[in-house]
Short mmCIF file of C-alpha atoms in Angstrom, two decimals:
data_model
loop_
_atom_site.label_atom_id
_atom_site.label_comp_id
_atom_site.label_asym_id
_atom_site.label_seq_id
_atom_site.Cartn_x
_atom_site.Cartn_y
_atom_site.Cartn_z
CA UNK A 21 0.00 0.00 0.00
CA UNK A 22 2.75 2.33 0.72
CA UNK A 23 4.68 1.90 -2.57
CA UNK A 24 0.92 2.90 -4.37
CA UNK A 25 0.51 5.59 -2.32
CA UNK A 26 4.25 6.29 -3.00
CA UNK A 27 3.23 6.20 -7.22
CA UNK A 28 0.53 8.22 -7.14
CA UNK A 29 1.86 10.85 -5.15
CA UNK A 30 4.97 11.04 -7.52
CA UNK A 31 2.17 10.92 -10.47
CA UNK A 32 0.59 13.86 -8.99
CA UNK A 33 4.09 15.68 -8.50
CA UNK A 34 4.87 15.75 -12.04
CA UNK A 35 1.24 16.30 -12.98
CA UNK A 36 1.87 19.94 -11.12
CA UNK A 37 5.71 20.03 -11.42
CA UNK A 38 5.18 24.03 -11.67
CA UNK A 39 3.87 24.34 -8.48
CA UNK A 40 6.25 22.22 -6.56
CA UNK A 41 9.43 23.72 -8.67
CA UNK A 42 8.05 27.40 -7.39
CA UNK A 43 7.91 26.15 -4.07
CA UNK A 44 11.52 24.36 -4.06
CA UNK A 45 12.61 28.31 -5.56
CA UNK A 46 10.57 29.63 -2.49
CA UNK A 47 8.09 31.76 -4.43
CA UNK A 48 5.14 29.80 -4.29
CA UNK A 49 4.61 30.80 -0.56
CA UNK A 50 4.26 34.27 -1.56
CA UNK A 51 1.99 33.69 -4.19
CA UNK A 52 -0.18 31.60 -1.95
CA UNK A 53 -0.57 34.29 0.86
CA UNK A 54 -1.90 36.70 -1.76
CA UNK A 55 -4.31 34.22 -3.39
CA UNK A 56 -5.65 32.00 -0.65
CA UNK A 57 -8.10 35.01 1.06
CA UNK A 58 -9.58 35.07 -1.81
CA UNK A 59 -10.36 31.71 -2.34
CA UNK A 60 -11.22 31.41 1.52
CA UNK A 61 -13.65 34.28 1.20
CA UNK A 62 -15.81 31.75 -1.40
CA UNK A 63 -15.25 28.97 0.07
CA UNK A 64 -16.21 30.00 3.69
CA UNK A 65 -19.68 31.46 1.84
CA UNK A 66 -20.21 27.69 1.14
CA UNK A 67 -18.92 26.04 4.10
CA UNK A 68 -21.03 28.66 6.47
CA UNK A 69 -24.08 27.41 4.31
CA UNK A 70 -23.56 23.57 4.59
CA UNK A 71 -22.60 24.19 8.36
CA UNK A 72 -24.26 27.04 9.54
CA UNK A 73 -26.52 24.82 12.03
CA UNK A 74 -23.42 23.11 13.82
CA UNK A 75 -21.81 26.27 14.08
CA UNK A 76 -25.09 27.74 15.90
CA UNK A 77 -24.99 24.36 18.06
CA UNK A 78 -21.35 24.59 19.19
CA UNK A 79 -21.92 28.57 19.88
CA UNK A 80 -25.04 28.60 21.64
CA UNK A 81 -23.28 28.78 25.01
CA UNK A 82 -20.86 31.02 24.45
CA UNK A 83 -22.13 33.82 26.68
CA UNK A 84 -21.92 31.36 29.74
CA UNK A 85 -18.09 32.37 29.45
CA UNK A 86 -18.43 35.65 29.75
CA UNK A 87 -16.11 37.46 32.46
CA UNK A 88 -17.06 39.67 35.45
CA UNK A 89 -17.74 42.26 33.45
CA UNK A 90 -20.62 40.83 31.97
CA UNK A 91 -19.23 41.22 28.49
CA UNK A 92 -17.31 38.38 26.59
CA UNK A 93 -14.11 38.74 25.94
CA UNK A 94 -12.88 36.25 22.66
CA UNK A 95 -10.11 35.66 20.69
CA UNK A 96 -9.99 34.26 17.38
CA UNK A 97 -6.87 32.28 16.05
CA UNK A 98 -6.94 32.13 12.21
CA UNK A 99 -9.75 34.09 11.63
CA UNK A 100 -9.48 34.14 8.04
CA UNK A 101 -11.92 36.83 6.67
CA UNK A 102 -14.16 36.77 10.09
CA UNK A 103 -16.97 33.86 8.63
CA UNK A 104 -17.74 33.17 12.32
CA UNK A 105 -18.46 36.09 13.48
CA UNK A 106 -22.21 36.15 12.59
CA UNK A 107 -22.23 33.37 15.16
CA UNK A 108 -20.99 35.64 18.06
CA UNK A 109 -23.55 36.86 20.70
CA UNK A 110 -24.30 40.41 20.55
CA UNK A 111 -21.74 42.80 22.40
CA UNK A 112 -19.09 40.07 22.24
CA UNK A 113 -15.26 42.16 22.40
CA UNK A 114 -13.44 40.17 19.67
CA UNK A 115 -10.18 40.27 19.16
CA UNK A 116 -8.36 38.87 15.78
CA UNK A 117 -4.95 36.61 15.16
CA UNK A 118 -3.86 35.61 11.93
CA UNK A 119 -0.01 35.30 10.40
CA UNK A 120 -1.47 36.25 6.83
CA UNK A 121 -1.75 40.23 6.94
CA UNK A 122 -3.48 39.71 3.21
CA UNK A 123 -6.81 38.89 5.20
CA UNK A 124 -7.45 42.43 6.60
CA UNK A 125 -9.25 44.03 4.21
CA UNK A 126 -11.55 40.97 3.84
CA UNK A 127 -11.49 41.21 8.14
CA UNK A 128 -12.69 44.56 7.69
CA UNK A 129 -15.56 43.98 5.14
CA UNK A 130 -16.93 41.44 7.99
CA UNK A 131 -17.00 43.96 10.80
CA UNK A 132 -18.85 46.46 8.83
CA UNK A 133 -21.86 43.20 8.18
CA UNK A 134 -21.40 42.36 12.10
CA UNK A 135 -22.26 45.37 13.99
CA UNK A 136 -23.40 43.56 16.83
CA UNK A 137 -19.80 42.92 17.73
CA UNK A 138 -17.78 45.07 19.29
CA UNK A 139 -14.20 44.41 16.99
CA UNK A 140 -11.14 45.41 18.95
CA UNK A 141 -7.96 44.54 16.92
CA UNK A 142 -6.17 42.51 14.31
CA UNK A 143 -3.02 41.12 15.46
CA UNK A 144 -0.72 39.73 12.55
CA UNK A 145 0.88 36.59 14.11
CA UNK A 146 1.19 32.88 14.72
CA UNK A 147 -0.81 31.35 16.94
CA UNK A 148 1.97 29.22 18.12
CA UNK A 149 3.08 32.53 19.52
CA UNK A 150 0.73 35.27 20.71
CA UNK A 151 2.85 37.63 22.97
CA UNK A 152 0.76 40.63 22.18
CA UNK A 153 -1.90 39.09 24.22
CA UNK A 154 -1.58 39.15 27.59
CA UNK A 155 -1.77 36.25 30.19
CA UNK A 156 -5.44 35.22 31.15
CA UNK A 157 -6.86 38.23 29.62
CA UNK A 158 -9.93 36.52 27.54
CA UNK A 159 -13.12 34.40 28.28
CA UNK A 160 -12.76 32.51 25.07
CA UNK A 161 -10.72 31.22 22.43
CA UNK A 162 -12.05 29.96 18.71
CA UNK A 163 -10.03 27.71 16.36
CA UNK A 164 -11.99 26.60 13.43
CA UNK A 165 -10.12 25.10 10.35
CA UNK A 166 -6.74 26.19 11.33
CA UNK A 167 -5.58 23.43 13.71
CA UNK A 168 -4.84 21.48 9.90
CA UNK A 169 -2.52 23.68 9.18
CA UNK A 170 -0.63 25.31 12.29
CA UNK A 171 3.24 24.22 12.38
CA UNK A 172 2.84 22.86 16.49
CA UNK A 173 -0.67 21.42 17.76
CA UNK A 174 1.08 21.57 21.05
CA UNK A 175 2.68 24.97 21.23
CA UNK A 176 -0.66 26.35 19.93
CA UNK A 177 -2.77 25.03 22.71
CA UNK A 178 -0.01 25.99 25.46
CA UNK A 179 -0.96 29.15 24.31
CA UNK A 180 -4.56 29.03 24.19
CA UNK A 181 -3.99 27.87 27.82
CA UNK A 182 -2.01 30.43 28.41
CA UNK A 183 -4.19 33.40 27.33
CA UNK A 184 -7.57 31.98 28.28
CA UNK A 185 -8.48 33.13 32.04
CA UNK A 186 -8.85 30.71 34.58
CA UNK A 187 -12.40 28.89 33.72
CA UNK A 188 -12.05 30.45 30.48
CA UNK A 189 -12.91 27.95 27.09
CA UNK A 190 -11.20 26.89 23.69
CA UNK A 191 -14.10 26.21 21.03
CA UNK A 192 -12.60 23.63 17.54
CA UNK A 193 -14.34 22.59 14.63
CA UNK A 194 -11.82 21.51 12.43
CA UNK A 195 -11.65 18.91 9.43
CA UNK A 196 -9.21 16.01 9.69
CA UNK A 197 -8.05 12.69 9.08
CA UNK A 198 -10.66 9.80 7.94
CA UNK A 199 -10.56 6.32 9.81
CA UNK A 200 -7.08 4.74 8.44
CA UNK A 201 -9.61 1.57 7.31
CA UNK A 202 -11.03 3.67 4.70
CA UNK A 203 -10.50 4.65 0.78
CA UNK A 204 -11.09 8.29 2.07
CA UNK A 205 -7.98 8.34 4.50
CA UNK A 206 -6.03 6.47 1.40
CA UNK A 207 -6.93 9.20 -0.64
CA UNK A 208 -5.86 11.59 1.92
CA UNK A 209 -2.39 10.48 2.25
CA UNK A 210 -2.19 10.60 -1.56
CA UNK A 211 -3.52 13.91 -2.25
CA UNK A 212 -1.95 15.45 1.37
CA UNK A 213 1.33 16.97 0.10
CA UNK A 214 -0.42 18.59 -3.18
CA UNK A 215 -3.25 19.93 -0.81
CA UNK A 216 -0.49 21.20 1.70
CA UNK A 217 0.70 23.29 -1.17
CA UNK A 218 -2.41 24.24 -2.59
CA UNK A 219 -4.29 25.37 0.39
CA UNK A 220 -1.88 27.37 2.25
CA UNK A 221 -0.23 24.18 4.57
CA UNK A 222 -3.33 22.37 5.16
CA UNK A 223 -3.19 19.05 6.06
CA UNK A 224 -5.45 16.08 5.11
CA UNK A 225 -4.40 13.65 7.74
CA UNK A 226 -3.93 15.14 11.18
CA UNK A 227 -5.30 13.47 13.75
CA UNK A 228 -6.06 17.14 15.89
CA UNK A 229 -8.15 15.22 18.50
CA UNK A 230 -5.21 13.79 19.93
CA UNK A 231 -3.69 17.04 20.38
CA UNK A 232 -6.58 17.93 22.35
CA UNK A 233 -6.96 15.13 24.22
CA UNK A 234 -3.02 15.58 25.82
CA UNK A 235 -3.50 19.08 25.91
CA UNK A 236 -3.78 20.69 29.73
CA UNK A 237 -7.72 21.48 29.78
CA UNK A 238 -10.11 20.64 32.61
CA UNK A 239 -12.59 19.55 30.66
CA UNK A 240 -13.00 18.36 27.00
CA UNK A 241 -16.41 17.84 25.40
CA UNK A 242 -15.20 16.32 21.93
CA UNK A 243 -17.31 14.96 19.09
CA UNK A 244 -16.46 13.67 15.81
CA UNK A 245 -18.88 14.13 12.67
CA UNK A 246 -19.10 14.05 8.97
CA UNK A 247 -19.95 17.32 7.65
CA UNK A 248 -21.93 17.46 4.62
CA UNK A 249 -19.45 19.14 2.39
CA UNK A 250 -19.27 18.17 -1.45
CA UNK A 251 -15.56 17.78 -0.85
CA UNK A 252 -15.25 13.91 1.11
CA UNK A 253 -11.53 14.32 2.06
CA UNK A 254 -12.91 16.96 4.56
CA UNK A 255 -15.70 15.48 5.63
CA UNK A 256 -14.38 13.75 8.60
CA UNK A 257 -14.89 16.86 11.37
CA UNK A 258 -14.19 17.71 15.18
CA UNK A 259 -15.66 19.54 17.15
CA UNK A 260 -16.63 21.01 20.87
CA UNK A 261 -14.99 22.64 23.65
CA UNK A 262 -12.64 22.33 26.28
CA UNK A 263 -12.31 24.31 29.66
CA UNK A 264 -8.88 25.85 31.22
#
């Protein structure tokens, strides 16, 4: 099985031997940041369509979080062009990380629909390392679809620890790998260095929930699901919430 997975991935390789020779010159990375918000920014349309009633699900108690102050205080890692944020309870003080500064002006299009927000800032970083936010400063933090693609599950939810306030929660959805039994994770682990490229360092066969599961939370209310997407390498889903 290896040595076919082995073929078709070198198949693939030469099929898009431009792509892979601009990333071995290091200029498909830059071409990729300036393309991939506005491929997001569709696709996101669609994906808030085909999951709009999960995301109202695993959001409906986000305003339990909220601090002494009575409003909520959240931070988004990855936000992409802000496609959750219709999702946020009004008066909700959200905050914004992403290491792709091309995704502002799509950021700011997305405040101006969500006035029921109150938008705060839009930090250009990692979220393996968020220094401009300060220790146990907010009520909640949201990953979806960015856990696929981070460089260190770990160091990403150290800091998620870190920043959340004590009692504070970390809310996932994120696609990932299919049972290893199936043609849909052997499809996976063909396509999964093309798709890296393609989409910005994705990956098709991360097992995130395991990352989760080891990381220092309190609580962890975990679920896995197919979403109905037209796409089946990303139908395999997690999501739910986990408590500091």
């Amino acid at each position: 099985m290896a040595l076919i997975i082995f073929t078709l991935r070198l198949a693939i390789g030469i099929l898009l031997f431009p792509m892979f020779l601009l990333n071995l010159l290091g200029l498909w990375n830059q071409i990729c940041k300036k393309w991939f918000p506005y491929f997001l920014r569709r696709f996101t349309v669609m994906y808030n369509e085909q999951m709009a009633s999960k995301k109202r699900e695993l959001f409906s108690n986000l305003a339990e979080f909220a601090g002494p102050s009575g409003k909520l205080s959240l931070l988004e890692v990855g936000c992409g062009t802000g496609a959750n944020f219709k999702f946020y309870p009004a008066g909700c003080r959200v905050t914004c990380i992403d290491p792709n500064p091309n995704f502002e002006k799509f950021l700011i299009k997305s405040v101006a629909e969500n006035r029921h927000l109150q938008f705060e800032r839009f930090v250009v970083a990692a979220g393996e390392n968020m220094q401009q936010v300060a220790d146990g400063s907010v009520d909640v933090v949201v990953c979806t679809l960015v856990l696929c693609s981070v460089q260190n599950q770990e160091q990403i939810l150290q800091e998620v620890c870190r920043v959340l306030r004590p009692g504070g929660a970390f809310y996932f959805l994120e696609h990932v790998a299919a049972e290893s039994s199936t043609w849909n994770y052997f499809w996976q682990q063909v396509l999964d260095p093309a798709w890296y490229l393609l989409f910005d360092g994705c990956n098709l066969t991360r097992e995130s929930w395991k990352a989760l599961e080891r990381a220092r939370f309190s609580k962890l209310e975990l679920q896995h699901l197919q979403a109905p997407l037209p796409v089946e390498l990303v139908r395999p889903h997690i999501c739910g919430y986990a408590v500091k």
